[in-house]
Coordinates of C-alpha atoms and ligand atoms in Angstrom, one line a residue:
M259 CA -7.7 -0.9 12.1
S260 CA -4.5 -1.9 14.3
T261 CA -2.0 -4.0 12.7
T262 CA -3.1 -7.7 13.9
E263 CA -6.6 -6.8 13.3
A264 CA -6.0 -7.1 9.4
R265 CA -8.4 -8.9 7.1
T266 CA -5.7 -8.5 4.2
L267 CA -2.4 -6.4 3.5
T268 CA -4.7 -3.2 2.8
D269 CA -5.7 -2.6 6.2
G270 CA -2.8 -3.1 7.4
V271 CA 0.4 -6.8 8.8
P272 CA -0.1 -9.1 11.7
A273 CA 2.5 -9.6 13.7
D274 CA 4.3 -12.1 12.7
A275 CA 4.2 -11.0 9.5
A276 CA 8.3 -11.2 9.2
D277 CA 7.8 -15.0 9.8
L278 CA 5.1 -15.1 7.4
L279 CA 7.3 -13.4 5.1
R280 CA 9.9 -16.1 6.1
R281 CA 8.4 -19.3 5.6
M282 CA 7.0 -17.9 1.9
W283 CA 10.2 -17.5 0.7
E284 CA 11.4 -20.6 2.3
I285 CA 8.7 -22.3 -0.5
R286 CA 9.8 -20.6 -3.8
H287 CA 13.6 -20.8 -3.0
F288 CA 13.1 -25.5 -2.4
E289 CA 11.1 -24.3 -5.3
N290 CA 13.3 -22.5 -7.6
E291 CA 16.0 -25.4 -6.3
V292 CA 13.9 -28.7 -7.6
M293 CA 13.3 -26.8 -10.9
S294 CA 17.4 -27.0 -10.9
L295 CA 17.4 -30.2 -9.1
F296 CA 15.6 -31.9 -12.4
S297 CA 18.0 -30.3 -15.2
K298 CA 20.4 -31.4 -13.4
N299 CA 18.6 -35.0 -13.6
L300 CA 19.0 -35.9 -10.7
V301 CA 15.7 -36.4 -9.6
R302 CA 12.6 -39.6 -11.4
G303 CA 10.0 -38.5 -13.2
S304 CA 7.9 -35.3 -12.8
T305 CA 7.4 -32.6 -10.7
H306 CA 4.4 -29.9 -10.4
L307 CA 5.5 -26.6 -8.3
C308 CA 3.3 -24.0 -6.9
Q309 CA 5.8 -20.7 -6.8
G310 CA 3.5 -17.9 -6.9
Q311 CA 0.9 -19.4 -5.2
E312 CA 3.1 -19.6 -1.8
A313 CA 0.3 -17.2 0.1
V314 CA -2.3 -20.0 -0.3
S315 CA -0.5 -22.8 1.7
V316 CA 0.8 -20.5 4.2
G317 CA -2.3 -18.6 4.7
V318 CA -4.3 -22.1 5.1
C319 CA -1.7 -23.7 7.4
W320 CA -0.2 -20.7 9.7
D321 CA -2.9 -21.1 12.3
L322 CA -3.0 -24.8 12.3
R323 CA -2.3 -27.8 14.9
H324 CA 0.1 -30.4 14.1
S325 CA -3.3 -32.9 15.4
D326 CA -5.3 -30.7 12.0
Q327 CA -4.8 -32.5 9.5
M328 CA -4.1 -31.3 5.6
T329 CA -4.4 -33.2 1.8
C330 CA -3.2 -32.1 -1.1
T331 CA -2.0 -32.3 -4.8
Y332 CA 0.8 -33.4 -6.5
R333 CA 1.2 -29.0 -6.8
G334 CA 1.6 -29.3 -2.7
H335 CA 5.3 -29.0 -1.9
G336 CA 4.6 -25.7 -0.7
A337 CA 1.4 -26.8 1.6
V338 CA 3.7 -29.6 3.4
L339 CA 6.2 -27.2 3.9
A340 CA 4.0 -24.8 5.3
K341 CA 2.4 -26.8 7.7
G342 CA 5.6 -28.2 9.8
A343 CA 7.1 -31.0 7.2
P344 CA 10.8 -30.0 7.1
L345 CA 13.2 -29.0 4.8
D346 CA 15.6 -31.7 4.2
G347 CA 12.9 -34.6 4.9
S348 CA 11.1 -32.7 2.2
F349 CA 13.9 -32.0 -0.3
G350 CA 15.1 -36.3 0.6
E351 CA 11.5 -37.8 -0.3
I352 CA 12.4 -35.6 -3.2
L353 CA 15.3 -37.2 -4.0
G354 CA 14.6 -40.2 -3.3
R355 CA 16.3 -40.5 -0.4
E356 CA 16.3 -41.7 3.8
I357 CA 16.2 -38.3 5.5
G358 CA 12.7 -38.8 3.1
L359 CA 9.5 -37.6 4.7
C360 CA 8.8 -41.5 3.4
G361 CA 12.2 -42.6 3.5
G362 CA 12.4 -42.3 0.1
K363 CA 10.5 -44.1 -1.1
G364 CA 7.2 -41.6 -2.2
G365 CA 8.5 -39.4 -4.9
S366 CA 7.7 -35.4 -5.2
M367 CA 3.8 -36.2 -5.9
H368 CA 4.1 -37.7 -2.0
L369 CA 4.8 -36.1 0.1
T370 CA 3.1 -36.8 3.8
D371 CA 4.3 -36.3 7.5
L372 CA 1.6 -37.2 9.6
S373 CA 4.0 -35.3 13.2
V374 CA 2.6 -32.9 11.4
G375 CA -0.5 -33.8 10.0
A376 CA 0.6 -33.7 6.7
L377 CA -1.9 -36.6 5.8
G378 CA -0.8 -36.9 2.3
S379 CA -0.1 -35.3 -1.2
N380 CA -2.1 -36.6 -4.1
A381 CA -1.7 -37.5 -7.7
I382 CA -5.0 -38.6 -8.9
V383 CA -7.2 -35.0 -9.4
G384 CA -10.2 -34.9 -6.8
A385 CA -8.7 -38.1 -5.2
H386 CA -7.8 -36.4 -1.5
L387 CA -10.7 -34.9 -1.3
P388 CA -12.5 -37.5 0.4
I389 CA -10.1 -38.5 3.0
S390 CA -10.5 -35.4 3.6
V391 CA -13.7 -36.2 4.6
G392 CA -12.7 -39.1 5.8
S393 CA -10.7 -37.7 8.6
A394 CA -13.2 -35.1 9.5
L395 CA -15.7 -37.3 10.6
S396 CA -13.2 -39.1 12.6
A397 CA -11.7 -36.4 14.7
Q398 CA -16.1 -36.2 15.1
V399 CA -16.9 -39.1 15.7
Q400 CA -14.0 -39.1 18.9
G401 CA -15.4 -35.8 19.8
R402 CA -11.7 -33.9 18.6
D403 CA -12.4 -30.1 17.9
D404 CA -9.5 -30.4 15.6
V405 CA -10.2 -30.0 11.3
S406 CA -9.6 -31.3 8.3
V407 CA -8.4 -29.4 5.3
A408 CA -8.6 -29.9 1.4
I409 CA -6.5 -27.9 -0.2
F410 CA -7.3 -28.4 -4.1
G411 CA -6.7 -27.1 -8.2
D412 CA -9.9 -25.1 -10.0
G413 CA -9.7 -28.1 -12.0
S414 CA -11.1 -31.1 -9.4
T415 CA -14.3 -28.9 -8.9
N416 CA -15.6 -30.9 -12.0
I417 CA -14.4 -33.8 -10.5
G418 CA -16.7 -36.7 -8.9
A419 CA -15.5 -37.0 -5.1
F420 CA -15.6 -33.4 -5.3
H421 CA -19.1 -32.9 -5.1
E422 CA -19.6 -36.3 -3.4
S423 CA -17.1 -34.9 -0.1
L424 CA -19.0 -31.7 -0.2
N425 CA -22.4 -33.1 0.0
M426 CA -21.6 -35.3 2.3
A427 CA -19.5 -33.3 4.6
S428 CA -22.4 -30.8 4.3
I429 CA -25.3 -33.3 6.2
W430 CA -23.4 -34.5 8.7
K431 CA -21.9 -31.0 9.3
L432 CA -17.9 -32.3 9.9
P433 CA -15.2 -30.0 10.8
V434 CA -14.1 -29.7 7.2
V435 CA -12.8 -26.9 5.3
F436 CA -12.2 -26.5 1.4
V437 CA -9.7 -24.8 -0.2
I438 CA -9.7 -24.2 -3.7
E439 CA -6.7 -23.3 -5.0
N440 CA -7.7 -21.6 -8.5
N441 CA -3.7 -20.7 -10.7
Q442 CA -6.7 -20.5 -13.2
Y443 CA -5.3 -23.6 -15.5
G444 CA -6.0 -27.2 -15.2
E445 CA -3.1 -28.4 -17.1
Y446 CA -3.1 -26.6 -19.9
S447 CA -6.5 -25.8 -20.5
P448 CA -7.2 -21.7 -18.9
I449 CA -10.2 -22.7 -15.7
A450 CA -13.0 -20.8 -18.7
S451 CA -12.9 -23.3 -20.8
T452 CA -13.8 -26.7 -18.8
T453 CA -15.9 -24.7 -16.3
P454 CA -19.6 -23.0 -17.3
I455 CA -19.7 -20.5 -14.1
P456 CA -17.2 -18.1 -13.9
Q457 CA -17.2 -19.0 -9.5
L458 CA -16.9 -21.9 -8.4
V459 CA -17.3 -20.6 -5.3
R460 CA -20.8 -20.5 -6.3
R461 CA -20.2 -24.7 -5.9
A462 CA -20.9 -24.0 -2.1
D463 CA -24.6 -22.4 -2.8
A464 CA -25.2 -26.4 -4.0
Y465 CA -24.2 -27.9 -1.2
G466 CA -25.4 -25.2 1.9
M467 CA -22.5 -23.7 3.3
P468 CA -20.5 -20.5 3.5
G469 CA -18.6 -19.8 -0.2
V470 CA -15.2 -17.2 0.0
L471 CA -13.6 -15.8 -2.2
V472 CA -10.8 -14.6 -1.4
D473 CA -7.5 -12.9 -3.0
G474 CA -5.1 -16.1 -3.0
N475 CA -1.9 -13.7 -3.7
D476 CA -2.6 -11.9 0.0
V477 CA -1.7 -14.3 2.8
V478 CA -3.3 -11.8 5.4
A479 CA -6.6 -12.2 3.7
V480 CA -6.6 -15.9 3.0
R481 CA -5.4 -16.5 6.8
A482 CA -8.6 -14.5 8.0
V483 CA -10.9 -16.3 5.5
M484 CA -9.7 -19.8 6.8
H485 CA -9.9 -18.3 10.4
D486 CA -13.3 -18.0 10.5
A487 CA -13.9 -21.4 8.4
V488 CA -11.8 -23.2 10.9
A489 CA -13.5 -21.6 13.5
R490 CA -17.4 -22.7 12.8
A491 CA -15.8 -25.9 11.5
R492 CA -14.7 -26.3 15.6
R493 CA -17.8 -24.9 16.8
G494 CA -19.3 -27.7 14.8
E495 CA -21.3 -26.0 12.5
G496 CA -19.7 -27.8 9.8
P497 CA -17.9 -26.6 6.5
T498 CA -16.8 -23.9 4.1
L499 CA -15.6 -23.5 0.5
I500 CA -13.1 -21.3 -0.6
E501 CA -11.9 -20.1 -3.4
A502 CA -8.2 -18.6 -3.7
S503 CA -7.6 -16.9 -6.6
T504 CA -4.1 -16.8 -7.8
Y505 CA -1.9 -18.1 -10.2
R506 CA 0.9 -19.9 -11.2
Q507 CA 4.0 -19.0 -12.2
A508 CA 5.9 -21.6 -13.9
G509 CA 3.8 -24.0 -16.6
H510 CA 2.0 -27.2 -15.0
S511 CA 4.9 -29.6 -15.0
R512 CA 8.7 -29.5 -15.7
S513 CA 8.3 -30.7 -19.8
D514 CA 5.7 -27.7 -19.9
P515 CA 7.0 -23.9 -20.8
G516 CA 3.7 -22.3 -20.7
A517 CA 3.9 -21.2 -24.2
Y518 CA -0.7 -21.4 -24.8
R519 CA -0.7 -18.1 -22.1
P520 CA -2.2 -15.0 -23.8
E521 CA 0.5 -12.4 -23.7
G522 CA 1.5 -10.2 -21.2
E523 CA -0.7 -12.7 -18.8
L524 CA 2.1 -13.7 -16.6
E525 CA 3.7 -10.5 -16.5
H526 CA 0.5 -9.1 -15.3
W527 CA 0.0 -11.3 -12.5
L528 CA 3.8 -10.9 -11.6
T529 CA 3.0 -7.8 -10.7
L530 CA 1.1 -9.4 -8.1
D531 CA 3.7 -11.5 -7.0
P532 CA 1.9 -12.7 -3.1
I533 CA 6.4 -12.3 -1.9
P534 CA 7.2 -8.4 -2.9
R535 CA 3.6 -7.9 -2.0
L536 CA 3.5 -8.5 2.1
A537 CA 7.7 -7.5 1.6
D538 CA 5.9 -4.1 0.7
A539 CA 3.0 -3.4 3.0
M540 CA 6.1 -4.7 6.2
V541 CA 8.0 -1.6 4.6
S542 CA 4.6 0.9 4.0
F543 CA 3.6 -0.2 7.5
G544 CA 6.7 0.5 9.4
V545 CA 6.7 -2.7 10.7
A546 CA 10.0 -3.3 8.5
T547 CA 12.9 -1.6 6.7
R548 CA 14.5 -3.2 3.7
E549 CA 16.9 -4.6 4.7
L550 CA 14.8 -6.2 6.9
V551 CA 12.8 -7.9 4.3
S552 CA 15.8 -8.7 2.3
D553 CA 17.5 -9.9 4.7
I554 CA 14.5 -12.8 5.5
E555 CA 15.1 -13.5 2.3
T556 CA 19.3 -14.4 2.6
S557 CA 18.3 -16.6 5.9
A558 CA 15.7 -17.8 3.9
H559 CA 17.6 -19.4 1.3
A560 CA 20.2 -19.7 2.9
D561 CA 18.7 -22.5 5.4
V562 CA 16.8 -23.9 1.8
L563 CA 20.1 -24.5 0.3
A564 CA 21.9 -26.5 3.7
A565 CA 19.0 -28.5 3.7
L566 CA 19.7 -29.3 0.2
D567 CA 22.8 -30.3 1.2
R568 CA 21.8 -32.6 3.8
A569 CA 19.2 -34.4 1.6
L570 CA 22.1 -34.4 -1.2
A571 CA 24.3 -36.1 2.4
S572 CA 21.5 -38.9 2.2
P573 CA 21.9 -42.4 1.0
T574 CA 19.3 -43.3 -1.8
P575 CA 16.8 -46.1 0.6
D576 CA 19.0 -50.0 1.1
N577 CA 17.2 -52.6 -0.9
S578 CA 15.8 -54.0 1.9
L579 CA 13.7 -52.3 2.6
R580 CA 11.7 -52.6 -0.5
S581 CA 8.9 -53.9 0.8
K582 CA 8.9 -52.7 3.9
D583 CA 5.7 -50.6 4.5
V584 CA 3.5 -52.5 1.5
F585 CA 0.2 -53.6 2.8
A586 CA -0.2 -56.3 0.9
Ligands
TPP799 C1 -8.4 -38.6 -12.3 C2 -7.3 -37.6 -13.2 N1 -7.5 -37.5 -14.3 C3 -6.6 -36.8 -14.9 C4 -5.3 -36.8 -14.7 C5 -4.8 -35.5 -15.7 N2 -4.5 -35.0 -14.8 C6 -2.8 -33.8 -14.1 S1 -2.8 -32.5 -12.9 C7 -4.6 -32.5 -14.0 C8 -4.8 -31.1 -14.2 C9 -5.5 -30.5 -12.5 O1 -6.2 -29.5 -12.5 P1 -6.0 -28.2 -11.9 O2 -7.1 -29.7 -10.2 O3 -6.8 -27.0 -11.5 O4 -4.6 -28.0 -10.3 P2 -3.2 -27.4 -10.9 O5 -3.1 -28.7 -11.6 O6 -3.6 -26.5 -11.7 O7 -3.0 -27.5 -9.2 C10 -4.7 -33.5 -15.1 C11 -6.2 -33.2 -15.3 C12 -5.0 -37.1 -13.3 N3 -4.1 -36.9 -12.5 N4 -6.3 -37.1 -12.7
MG800 MG1 -5.5 -25.1 -11.5

């Protein structure tokens, strides 16, 4: 198979592999910096990081248009960046600075950038699925061929809103793609202890839509299944449920060291880290040298640090802005 047609990293790598790698490194370094900002007490509230899950964010969002709207969870820094939100505005939001995507008033769990179709991050588990269904309904009613995408955790599949959303989207053939980011845990509980079926994607059957299981640490594979689901939605054939299997390399939130994980589990998943997997494939398929993939990381890191400097130089929002953007 030619590299441009690759559907998994075993087949080959796409022509824009270097850009995919760069974006995944940006997200990884962004999250590492957020972790360090928290430890320096520069961020209020909690935060939920996505190291290890970058291939889901990038593979899902890469080929979307800005007019396609994406919703995600509190673990959504990577998804919002992958959808095109700027690094400095995203840091600024988390730091509560004026430069922030929402003027610094939303924080880590509410990153939103309507200009790129990042319709909102949500702290309530499952709450954004109906929002994506509503966004898809508005595209359908207005005759636009835009799609909506909801990215959510494995834990959300046991929430009522998940079932209501899939049902309504299927009945009305709405242009929406539901993506389960199965990172194996909901907070401190392994998914098997809360869910009686091993493959969450089987729930698609109950709602009469295709269900696709994909290796969520293979950015090429995620992108390929997403491509099919988006094309189906744009053709007016309705929703798809995708389950991307991945792993949360850090704890649930900043206060969680993840001590409940069985011995060897993290180490196993680190061997499947999506970023070196793409870099190794680029080298083994001969589209990049070791030096080039290493330069990509260095330059992504430099951009992340420069964006952080801009965010730190931005002031906190003026008191006069407290009730601006408040509806009632
Ligand atoms: C409706 C609701 N119930 C409980 C919580 C508390 N809570 C926050 S995160 C979380 C775990 C969700 O796990 P999952 O959906 O797998 O997402 P992940 O954190 O693994 O990305 C829970 C139960 C919440 N935020 N909202
Ligand atoms: Mg989870």
